[in-house]
XYZ file of C-alpha atoms in Angstrom:
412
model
C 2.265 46.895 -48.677
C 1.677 47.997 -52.506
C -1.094 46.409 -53.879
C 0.225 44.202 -56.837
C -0.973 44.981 -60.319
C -3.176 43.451 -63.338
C -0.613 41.532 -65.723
C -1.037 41.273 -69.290
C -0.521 37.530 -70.253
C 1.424 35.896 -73.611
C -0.267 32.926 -73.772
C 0.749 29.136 -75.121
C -1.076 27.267 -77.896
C -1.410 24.072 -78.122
C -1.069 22.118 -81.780
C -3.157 18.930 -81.342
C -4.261 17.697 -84.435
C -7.864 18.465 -83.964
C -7.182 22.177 -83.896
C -8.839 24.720 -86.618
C -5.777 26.334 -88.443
C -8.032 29.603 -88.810
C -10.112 30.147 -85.544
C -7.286 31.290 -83.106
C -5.754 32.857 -85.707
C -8.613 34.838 -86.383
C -9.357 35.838 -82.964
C -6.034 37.054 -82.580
C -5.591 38.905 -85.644
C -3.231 36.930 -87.314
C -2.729 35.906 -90.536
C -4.863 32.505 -91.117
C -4.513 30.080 -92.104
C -1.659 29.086 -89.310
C 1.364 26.940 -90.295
C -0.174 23.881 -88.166
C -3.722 23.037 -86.290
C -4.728 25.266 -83.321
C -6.271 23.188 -80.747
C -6.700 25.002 -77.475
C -5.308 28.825 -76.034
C -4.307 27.906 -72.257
C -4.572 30.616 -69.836
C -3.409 29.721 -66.748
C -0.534 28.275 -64.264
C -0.615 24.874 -65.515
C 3.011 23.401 -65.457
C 2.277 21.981 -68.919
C 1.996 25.480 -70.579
C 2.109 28.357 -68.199
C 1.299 31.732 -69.336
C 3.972 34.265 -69.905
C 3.741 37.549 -67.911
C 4.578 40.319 -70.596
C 7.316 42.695 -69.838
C 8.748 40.419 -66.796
C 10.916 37.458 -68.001
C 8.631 35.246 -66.016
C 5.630 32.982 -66.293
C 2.696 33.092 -64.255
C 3.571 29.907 -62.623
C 6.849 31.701 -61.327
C 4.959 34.734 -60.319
C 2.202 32.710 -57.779
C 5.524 30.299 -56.391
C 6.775 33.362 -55.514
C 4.261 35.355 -53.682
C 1.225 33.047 -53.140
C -0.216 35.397 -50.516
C -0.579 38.334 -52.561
C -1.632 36.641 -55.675
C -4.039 34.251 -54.870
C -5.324 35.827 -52.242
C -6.354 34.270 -48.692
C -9.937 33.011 -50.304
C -8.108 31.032 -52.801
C -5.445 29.795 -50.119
C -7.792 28.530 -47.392
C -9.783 26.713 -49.631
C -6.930 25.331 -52.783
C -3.704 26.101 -51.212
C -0.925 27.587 -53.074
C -2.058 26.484 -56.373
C -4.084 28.435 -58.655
C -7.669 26.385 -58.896
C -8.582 26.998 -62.322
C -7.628 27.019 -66.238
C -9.052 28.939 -68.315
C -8.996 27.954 -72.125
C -9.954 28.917 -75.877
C -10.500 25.815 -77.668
C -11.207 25.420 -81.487
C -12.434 21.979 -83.117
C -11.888 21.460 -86.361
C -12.173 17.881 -85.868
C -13.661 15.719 -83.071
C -12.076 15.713 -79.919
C -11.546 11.939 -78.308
C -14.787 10.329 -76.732
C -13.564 10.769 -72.958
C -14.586 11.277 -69.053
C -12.384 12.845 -66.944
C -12.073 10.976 -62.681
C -13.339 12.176 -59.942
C -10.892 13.809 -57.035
C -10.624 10.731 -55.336
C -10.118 8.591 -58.551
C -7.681 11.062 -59.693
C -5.794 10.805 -56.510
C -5.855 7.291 -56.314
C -4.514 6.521 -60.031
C -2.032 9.510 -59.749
C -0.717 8.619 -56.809
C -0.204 4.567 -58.157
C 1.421 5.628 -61.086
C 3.663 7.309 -59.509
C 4.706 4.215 -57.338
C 4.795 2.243 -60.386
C 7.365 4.944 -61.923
C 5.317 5.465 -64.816
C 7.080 8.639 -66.356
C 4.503 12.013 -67.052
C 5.801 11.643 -70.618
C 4.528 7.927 -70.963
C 1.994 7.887 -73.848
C 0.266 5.112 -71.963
C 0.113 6.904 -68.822
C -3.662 8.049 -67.958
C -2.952 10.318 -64.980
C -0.963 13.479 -65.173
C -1.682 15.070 -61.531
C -3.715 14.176 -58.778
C -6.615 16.400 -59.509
C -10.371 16.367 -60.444
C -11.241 18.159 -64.255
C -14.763 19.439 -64.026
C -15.536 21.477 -66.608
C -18.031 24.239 -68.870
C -17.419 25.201 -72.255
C -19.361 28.122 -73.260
C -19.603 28.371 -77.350
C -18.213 31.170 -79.023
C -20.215 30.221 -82.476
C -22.245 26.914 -82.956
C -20.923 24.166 -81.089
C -21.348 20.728 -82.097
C -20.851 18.104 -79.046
C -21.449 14.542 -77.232
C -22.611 14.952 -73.817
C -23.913 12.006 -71.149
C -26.223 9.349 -72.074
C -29.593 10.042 -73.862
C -32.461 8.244 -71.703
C -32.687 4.660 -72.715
C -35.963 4.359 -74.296
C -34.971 7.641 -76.465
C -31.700 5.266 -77.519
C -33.533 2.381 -78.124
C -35.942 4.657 -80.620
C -33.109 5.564 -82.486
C -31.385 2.051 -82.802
C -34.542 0.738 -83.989
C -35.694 3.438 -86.327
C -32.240 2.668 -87.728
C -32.392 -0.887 -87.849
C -29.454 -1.467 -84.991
C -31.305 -2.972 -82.017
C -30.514 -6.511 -82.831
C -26.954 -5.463 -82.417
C -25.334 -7.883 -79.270
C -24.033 -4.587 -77.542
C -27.520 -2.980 -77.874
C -29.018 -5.465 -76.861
C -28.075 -5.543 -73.418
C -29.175 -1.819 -73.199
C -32.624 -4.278 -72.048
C -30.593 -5.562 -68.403
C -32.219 -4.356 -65.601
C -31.683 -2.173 -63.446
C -31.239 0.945 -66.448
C -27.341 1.375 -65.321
C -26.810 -1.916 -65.097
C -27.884 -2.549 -68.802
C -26.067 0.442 -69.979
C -22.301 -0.581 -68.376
C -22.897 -4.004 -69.739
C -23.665 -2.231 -73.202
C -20.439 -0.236 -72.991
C -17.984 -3.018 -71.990
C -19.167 -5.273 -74.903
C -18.443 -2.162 -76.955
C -15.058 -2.432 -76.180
C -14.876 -6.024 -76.526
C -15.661 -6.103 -79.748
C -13.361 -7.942 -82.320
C -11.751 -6.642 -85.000
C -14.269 -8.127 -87.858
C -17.064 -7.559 -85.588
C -16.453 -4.274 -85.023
C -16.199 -3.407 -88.774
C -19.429 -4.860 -89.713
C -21.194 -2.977 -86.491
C -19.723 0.006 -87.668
C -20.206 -0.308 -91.351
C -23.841 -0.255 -90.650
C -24.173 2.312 -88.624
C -22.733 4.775 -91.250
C -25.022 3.282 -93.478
C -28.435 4.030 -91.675
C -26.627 7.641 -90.502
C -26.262 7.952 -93.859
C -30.295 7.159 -94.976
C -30.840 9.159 -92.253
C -28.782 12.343 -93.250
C -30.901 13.004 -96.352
C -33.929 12.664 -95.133
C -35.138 16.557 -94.457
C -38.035 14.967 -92.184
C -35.978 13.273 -89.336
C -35.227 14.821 -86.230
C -31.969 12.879 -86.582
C -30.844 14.428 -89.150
C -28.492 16.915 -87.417
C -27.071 13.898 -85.319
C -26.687 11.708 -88.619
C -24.341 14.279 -90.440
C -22.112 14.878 -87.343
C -21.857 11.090 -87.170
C -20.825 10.782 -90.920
C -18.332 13.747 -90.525
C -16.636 11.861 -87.249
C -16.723 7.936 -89.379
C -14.839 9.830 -92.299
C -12.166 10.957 -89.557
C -11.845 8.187 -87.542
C -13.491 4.844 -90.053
C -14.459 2.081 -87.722
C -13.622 3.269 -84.356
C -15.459 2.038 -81.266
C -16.103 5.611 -81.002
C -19.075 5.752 -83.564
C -20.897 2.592 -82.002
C -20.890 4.937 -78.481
C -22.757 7.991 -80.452
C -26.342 6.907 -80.490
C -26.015 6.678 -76.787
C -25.168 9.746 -75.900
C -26.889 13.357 -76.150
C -26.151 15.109 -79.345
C -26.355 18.996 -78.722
C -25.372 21.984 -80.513
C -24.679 25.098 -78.861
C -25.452 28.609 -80.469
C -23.435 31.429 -79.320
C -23.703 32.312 -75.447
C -25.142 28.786 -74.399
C -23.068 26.609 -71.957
C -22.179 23.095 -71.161
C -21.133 21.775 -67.528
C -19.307 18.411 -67.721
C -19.067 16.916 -64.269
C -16.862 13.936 -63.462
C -18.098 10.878 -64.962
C -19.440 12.175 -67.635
C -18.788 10.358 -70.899
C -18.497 13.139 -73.931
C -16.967 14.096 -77.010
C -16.671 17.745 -78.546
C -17.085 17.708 -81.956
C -16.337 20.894 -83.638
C -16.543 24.191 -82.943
C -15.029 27.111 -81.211
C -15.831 27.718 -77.118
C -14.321 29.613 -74.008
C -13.542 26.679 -71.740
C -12.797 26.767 -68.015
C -12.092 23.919 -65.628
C -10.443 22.509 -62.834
C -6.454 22.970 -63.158
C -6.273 19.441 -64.145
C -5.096 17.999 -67.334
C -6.404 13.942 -66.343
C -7.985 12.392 -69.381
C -9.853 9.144 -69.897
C -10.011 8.517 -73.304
C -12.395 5.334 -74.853
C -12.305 6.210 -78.390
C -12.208 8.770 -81.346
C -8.408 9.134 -81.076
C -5.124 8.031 -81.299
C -3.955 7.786 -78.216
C -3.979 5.468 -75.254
C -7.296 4.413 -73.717
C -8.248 3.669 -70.798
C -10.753 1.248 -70.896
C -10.210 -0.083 -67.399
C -10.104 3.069 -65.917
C -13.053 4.777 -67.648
C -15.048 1.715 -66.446
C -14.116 2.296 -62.842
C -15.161 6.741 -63.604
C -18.228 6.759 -66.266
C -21.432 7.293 -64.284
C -23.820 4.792 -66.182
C -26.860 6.940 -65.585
C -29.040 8.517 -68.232
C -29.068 12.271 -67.479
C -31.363 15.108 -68.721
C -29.182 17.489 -71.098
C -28.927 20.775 -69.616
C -28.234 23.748 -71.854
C -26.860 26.862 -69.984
C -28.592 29.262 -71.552
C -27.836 33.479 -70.833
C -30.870 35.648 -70.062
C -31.117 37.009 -73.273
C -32.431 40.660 -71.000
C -29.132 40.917 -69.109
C -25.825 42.360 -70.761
C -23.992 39.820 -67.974
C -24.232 36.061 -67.473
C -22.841 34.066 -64.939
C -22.414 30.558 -64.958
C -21.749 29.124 -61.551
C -22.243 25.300 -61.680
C -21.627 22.979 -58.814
C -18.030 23.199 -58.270
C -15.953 25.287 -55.448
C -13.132 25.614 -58.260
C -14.553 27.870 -60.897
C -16.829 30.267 -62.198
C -17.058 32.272 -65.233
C -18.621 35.394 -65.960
C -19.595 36.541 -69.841
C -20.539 40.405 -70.301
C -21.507 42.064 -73.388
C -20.541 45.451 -73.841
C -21.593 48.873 -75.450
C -18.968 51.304 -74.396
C -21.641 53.200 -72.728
C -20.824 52.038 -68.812
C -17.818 51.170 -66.797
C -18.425 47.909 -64.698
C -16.420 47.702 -61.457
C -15.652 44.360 -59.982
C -13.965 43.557 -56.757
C -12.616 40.081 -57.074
C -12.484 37.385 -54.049
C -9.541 35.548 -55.614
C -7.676 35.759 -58.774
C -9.200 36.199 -62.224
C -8.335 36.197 -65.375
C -10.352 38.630 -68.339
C -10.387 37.549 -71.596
C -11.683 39.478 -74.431
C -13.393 38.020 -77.326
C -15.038 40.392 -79.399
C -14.218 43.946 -79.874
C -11.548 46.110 -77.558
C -11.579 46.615 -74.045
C -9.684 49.051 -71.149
C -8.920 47.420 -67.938
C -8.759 49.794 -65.333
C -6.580 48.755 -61.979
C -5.710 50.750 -59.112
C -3.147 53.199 -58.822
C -2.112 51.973 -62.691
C -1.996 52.714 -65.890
C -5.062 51.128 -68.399
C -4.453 48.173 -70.242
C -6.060 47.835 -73.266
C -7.063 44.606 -74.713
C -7.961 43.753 -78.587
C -9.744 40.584 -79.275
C -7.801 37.200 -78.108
C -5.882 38.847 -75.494
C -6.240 38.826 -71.596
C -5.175 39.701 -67.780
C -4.114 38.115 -64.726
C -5.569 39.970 -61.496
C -4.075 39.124 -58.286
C -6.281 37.915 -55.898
C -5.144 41.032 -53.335
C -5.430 43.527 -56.030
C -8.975 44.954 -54.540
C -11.737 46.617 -57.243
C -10.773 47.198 -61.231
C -13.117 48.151 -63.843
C -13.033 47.423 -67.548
C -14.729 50.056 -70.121
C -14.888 48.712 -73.727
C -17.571 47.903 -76.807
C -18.051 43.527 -77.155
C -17.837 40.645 -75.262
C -15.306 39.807 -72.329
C -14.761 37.075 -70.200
C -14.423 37.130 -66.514
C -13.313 33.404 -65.081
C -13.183 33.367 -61.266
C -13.363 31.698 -57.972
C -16.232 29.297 -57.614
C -18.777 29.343 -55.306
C -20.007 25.754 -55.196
C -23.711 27.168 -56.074
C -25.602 26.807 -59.107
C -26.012 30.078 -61.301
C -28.460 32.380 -60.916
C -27.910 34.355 -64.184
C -27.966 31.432 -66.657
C -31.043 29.350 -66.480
C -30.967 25.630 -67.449
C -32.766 24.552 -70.684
C-alpha cells in the first residue's frame, strides 16, 4: 500500500459581518481592502465549508468519505470515528463577535437530536443546534487580541459596578444571593428580562460611567472602558453591554492563547487569531448580535462560576509551543522559524500546517516539496508517517489531542 500524500488545501472564507476587510487579505497577499468583510478562514472537513483539495476536483470532505482508514488514521478512528475531530480556523474581528457559550457533548446531543424530531430545518435562523457535537475551543492571537472571557470573581465585579456608580442596578443587585453561582444566574436571567425602557436607561448609564472612565489615564479600567464604548457604538443598547462588567476583559499580545471550555460565556472583540476547535459549529448566542438567541438554552449551558483567567502564554526560550488543553479533540502546535533547521514530525493522526508569517517547504515522503507563502496550508493524512517542514517564520501545526494539559505553554 502507497503511503498517501500531503495535500495542498483552497480554503473557504466566510463573510460575516464582523469580518476585517483587510486582515485575510493581507495574510494572503491580496489586494485589501476585500469587496466584503472577512470573518473567519475554515480549514477543515466541516460540511458547512469544506476545504478544496488543489489539483483534484474534490474537497477534503470527499477525500476522508472515501478512504477514512488511510486518512485519518487508526488513532483518529478508534477514538472519533470516521469524522475528522477538529477545525482549524483564521479568524479576523473587526467588530465584536456575539456574546455566546457553546453546549457541552451531552447538551449538544440532546438539543440536536430534538430539533431534529421537531423538523426544525439546518437553515432555520432560529435553530440553535447545527450537529450533535461539543465546540471547545483556543484561539491563539496573531496580533493584539481584544476579548470577553468567563466571569471576573464577584467581589472584583462588584468593585467595578460601584466605582462606576451601577451597584444599585436590580440585576446587580442580586450578584449579593448566596451561594456565589446562585447570585450570579439570578443576575443573568434578570438581564434578559429586562424591558425595553428599562433596558435603555441601564444601558445608557453604563456608557456613561465607561465613558468617565475611558479618559481617565489613572484607572485600571481604562482599557476595559474603551472596548466597551467601541462595542455600545456597534450594537447601542443591547443586553450585551450590561453582561461586560461581569466578565474577564483580556487582551492577548501575539503568541498568547485562550482555551474556551463548554460553558463558558465569552465574546471576542477584535482582533486577528489562529483558532482551533472541536468540528462543531453549535452556537449559543445571548447578545451582541443579530441573530437568534438562545436564552433558554444558554441558561441550561453557562457554568455560573467565577473562574481565574488563564493566559496561555509560550516560553518565550523555546522556538516551539504547544498548547494542549483538556480536550481529546485537539491540539495545536506554533513554531517559529529561522531557516537554519529542518524539524521532522511524525504525526499520530491527521494535521493540518498553516503558515502565517514568512515561507515554508513541506517535505513528505517519497514526494515532491510543497512550498507554502503566508495564508496557505496542508492536509497530512493520518497514515502518511514522518514529514519535515524547512522555512524562515511562524507555522502552525493543529493536531490530535491528547486530553493533557500543555507542557510547553505555561498558564498566566
Amino acid at each position: 500500500m502507497t503511503t498517501p500524500h500531503i495535500r495542498r488545501l483552497e480554503n473557504a472564507i466566510q463573510p460575516y459581518a464582523w469580518g476585517s476587510r483587510y486582515a485575510l487579505a493581507q495574510l494572503q497577499g491580496r489586494e485589501a481592502p476585500s469587496e466584503g468583510p472577512e470573518a473567519e478562514l475554515w480549514i477543515g472537513a466541516h460540511p458547512k465549508a469544506p476545504s478544496q483539495i488543489v489539483g483534484e476536483g474534490q474537497t477534503l470532505l470527499e477525500l476522508i468519505n472515501a478512504a477514512p482508514d488511510r486518512m485519518l488514521g487508526p488513532e483518529s478512528r478508534t477514538r472519533f470515528g470516521d469524522t475528522l475531530p477538529f477545525l482549524l480556523k483564521i479568524l479576523a474581528a473587526q467588530e465584536p463577535l456575539s456574546l455566546q457559550a457553546h453546549p457541552s457533548r451531552a447538551q449538544a446531543r440532546a438539543g440536536f437530536h430534538h430539533e431534529e424530531r421537531a423538523r426544525v430545518p439546518l437553515s432555520d435562523p432560529e435553530r440553535s443546534y447545527k450537529d450533535d457535537r461539543h465546540k471547545p475551543e483556543l484561539i491563539c492571537a496573531l496580533g493584539a487580541f481584544h476579548a470577553l472571557c468567563g466571569f471576573r470573581p464577584i467581589d472584583e465585579t462588584q468593585e467595578l459596578l460601584g466605582a462606576w456608580g451601577l451597584s444599585a442596578l436590580p440585576a446587580y443587585e442580586r450578584l449579593k444571593a448566596k451561594p456565589r453561582s446562585r447570585g450570579l444566574q439570578s443576575c443573568c436571567e434578570a438581564l434578559w428580562q429586562l424591558e425595553p425602557s428599562a433596558l435603555g436607561k441601564a444601558t445608557a448609564k453604563l456608557v456613561k460611567a465607561a465613558q468617565r472612565c475611558a479618559s481617565d489615564p489613572k484607572s485600571p479600567q481604562q482599557g476595559f472602558a474603551s472596548d466597551l464604548l467601541i462595542v455600545a457604538q456597534r450594537y447601542p443598547g443591547d443586553v450585551g453591554l450590561l453582561f461586560m462588567p461581569l466578565l474577564h476583559h483580556v487582551v492577548l499580545a501575539p503568541g498568547e492563547a485562550l482555551f474556551l471550555p463548554a460553558g463558558c460565556l465569552h465574546s471576542y472583540l477584535h482582533g486577528v487569531g489562529v483558532e482551533i476547535m472541536a468540528n462543531s459549529d453549535n452556537v449559543l448566542r445571548g447578545g451582541l448580535t443579530p441573530k437568534h438567541i438562545d436564552v433558554h438554552q444558554l441558561l441550561r449551558t453557562i457554568r455560573f462560576e467565577p473562574t481565574k483567567l488563564r493566559k496561555l502564554v509560550p516560553d518565550s526560550m523555546a522556538s516551539q509551543h504547544d498548547f494542549e488543553p483538556d480536550v481529546e479533540e485537539f491540539a495545536l502546535s506554533m513554531a517559529h522559524c529561522t531557516g537554519h533547521e529542518k524539524h521532522r514530525h511524525r504525526p499520530i493522526g491527521p494535521e493540518f500546517l498553516l503558515v502565517t508569517e514568512g515561507d515554508f517547504s513541506i517535505e513528505g515522503q517519497h514526494e515532491d516539496p510543497i512550498r507554502l507563502r503566508c495564508g496557505q496550508s496542508v492536509f497530512v493524512p493520518g497514515l502518511h508517517g514522518e514529514y519535515s517542514f524547512l522555512g524562515t517564520g511562524t507555522i502552525f501545526i493543529a493536531r490530535l489531542g491528547t486530553g493533557q494539559v500543555a507542557v510547553s505553554a505555561r498558564e498566566n
